[in-house]
Amino acid sequence: MVGGALAHHQYHRVSHPPVEHLDDILRNGALFHDRWGEWPMKGRLLDFARLGLVSHDARTGSWHRRDSAAARTSDRPG
């Protein structure tokens, strides 16, 4: 409680890694990388790579969605 106020959180399913947010993570991560020179959420990106959803281009330092990712993320809860 803060100042006597109650806070409630609605239950929702959580996925690990959050595959339903893959595109957002890649887009926002690229913006962060452009500005700061490194990728945020490296653990999540490595998890996505283990699932075959993304690949890392060592030459450019960029992460990219793999073609097979569209089929795998479309049936995930959002």
GROMACS .gro file of C-alpha atoms in nm:
model
   78
    1MET     CA    1   0.000   0.000   0.000
    2VAL     CA    2   0.105   0.350  -0.075
    3GLY     CA    3  -0.062   0.623   0.126
    4GLY     CA    4  -0.342   0.387   0.223
    5ALA     CA    5  -0.434   0.305  -0.139
    6LEU     CA    6  -0.491  -0.054  -0.239
    7ALA     CA    7  -0.364  -0.183  -0.573
    8HIS     CA    8  -0.507  -0.483  -0.753
    9HIS     CA    9  -0.362  -0.662  -1.051
   10GLN     CA   10  -0.574  -0.854  -1.296
   11TYR     CA   11  -0.453  -1.208  -1.357
   12HIS     CA   12  -0.332  -1.286  -1.706
   13ARG     CA   13  -0.130  -1.568  -1.851
   14VAL     CA   14   0.237  -1.500  -1.901
   15SER     CA   15   0.460  -1.668  -2.156
   16HIS     CA   16   0.834  -1.716  -2.125
   17PRO     CA   17   0.982  -1.590  -2.343
   18PRO     CA   18   0.703  -1.348  -2.443
   19VAL     CA   19   0.670  -1.473  -2.801
   20GLU     CA   20   0.353  -1.272  -2.860
   21HIS     CA   21   0.567  -0.956  -2.820
   22LEU     CA   22   0.850  -1.068  -3.049
   23ASP     CA   23   0.797  -0.798  -3.313
   24ASP     CA   24   0.771  -0.523  -3.052
   25ILE     CA   25   1.087  -0.642  -2.877
   26LEU     CA   26   1.280  -0.650  -3.205
   27ARG     CA   27   1.154  -0.307  -3.314
   28ASN     CA   28   1.215  -0.137  -2.978
   29GLY     CA   29   1.545  -0.317  -2.933
   30ALA     CA   30   1.664  -0.189  -3.270
   31LEU     CA   31   1.574   0.168  -3.172
   32PHE     CA   32   1.765   0.126  -2.845
   33HIS     CA   33   2.060  -0.022  -3.035
   34ASP     CA   34   2.066   0.267  -3.281
   35ARG     CA   35   2.082   0.515  -2.995
   36TRP     CA   36   2.300   0.337  -2.739
   37GLY     CA   37   2.502   0.090  -2.946
   38GLU     CA   38   2.390  -0.227  -2.769
   39TRP     CA   39   2.084  -0.449  -2.761
   40PRO     CA   40   1.859  -0.460  -2.452
   41MET     CA   41   1.696  -0.781  -2.330
   42LYS     CA   42   1.978  -1.004  -2.453
   43GLY     CA   43   1.844  -1.293  -2.247
   44ARG     CA   44   1.507  -1.274  -2.420
   45LEU     CA   45   1.674  -1.251  -2.762
   46LEU     CA   46   1.883  -1.560  -2.685
   47ASP     CA   47   1.567  -1.742  -2.572
   48PHE     CA   48   1.398  -1.649  -2.902
   49ALA     CA   49   1.706  -1.770  -3.091
   50ARG     CA   50   1.696  -2.107  -2.909
   51LEU     CA   51   1.337  -2.141  -3.026
   52GLY     CA   52   1.445  -2.064  -3.383
   53LEU     CA   53   1.241  -1.743  -3.397
   54VAL     CA   54   1.525  -1.495  -3.447
   55SER     CA   55   1.879  -1.494  -3.572
   56HIS     CA   56   2.173  -1.269  -3.495
   57ASP     CA   57   2.383  -1.116  -3.772
   58ALA     CA   58   2.733  -1.099  -3.627
   59ARG     CA   59   2.848  -0.872  -3.909
   60THR     CA   60   2.594  -0.596  -3.837
   61GLY     CA   61   2.513  -0.684  -3.475
   62SER     CA   62   2.142  -0.692  -3.560
   63TRP     CA   63   1.872  -0.938  -3.460
   64HIS     CA   64   1.613  -1.043  -3.719
   65ARG     CA   65   1.292  -1.244  -3.717
   66ARG     CA   66   1.328  -1.573  -3.897
   67ASP     CA   67   1.068  -1.663  -4.160
   68SER     CA   68   0.934  -1.949  -3.948
   69ALA     CA   69   0.857  -1.712  -3.658
   70ALA     CA   70   0.531  -1.583  -3.807
   71ALA     CA   71   0.366  -1.924  -3.790
   72ARG     CA   72   0.490  -1.991  -3.438
   73THR     CA   73   0.378  -1.660  -3.287
   74SER     CA   74   0.033  -1.635  -3.446
   75ASP     CA   75  -0.124  -1.892  -3.215
   76ARG     CA   76   0.022  -1.756  -2.891
   77PRO     CA   77  -0.201  -1.580  -2.636
   78GLY     CA   78  -0.171  -1.203  -2.644
   0.00000   0.00000   0.00000
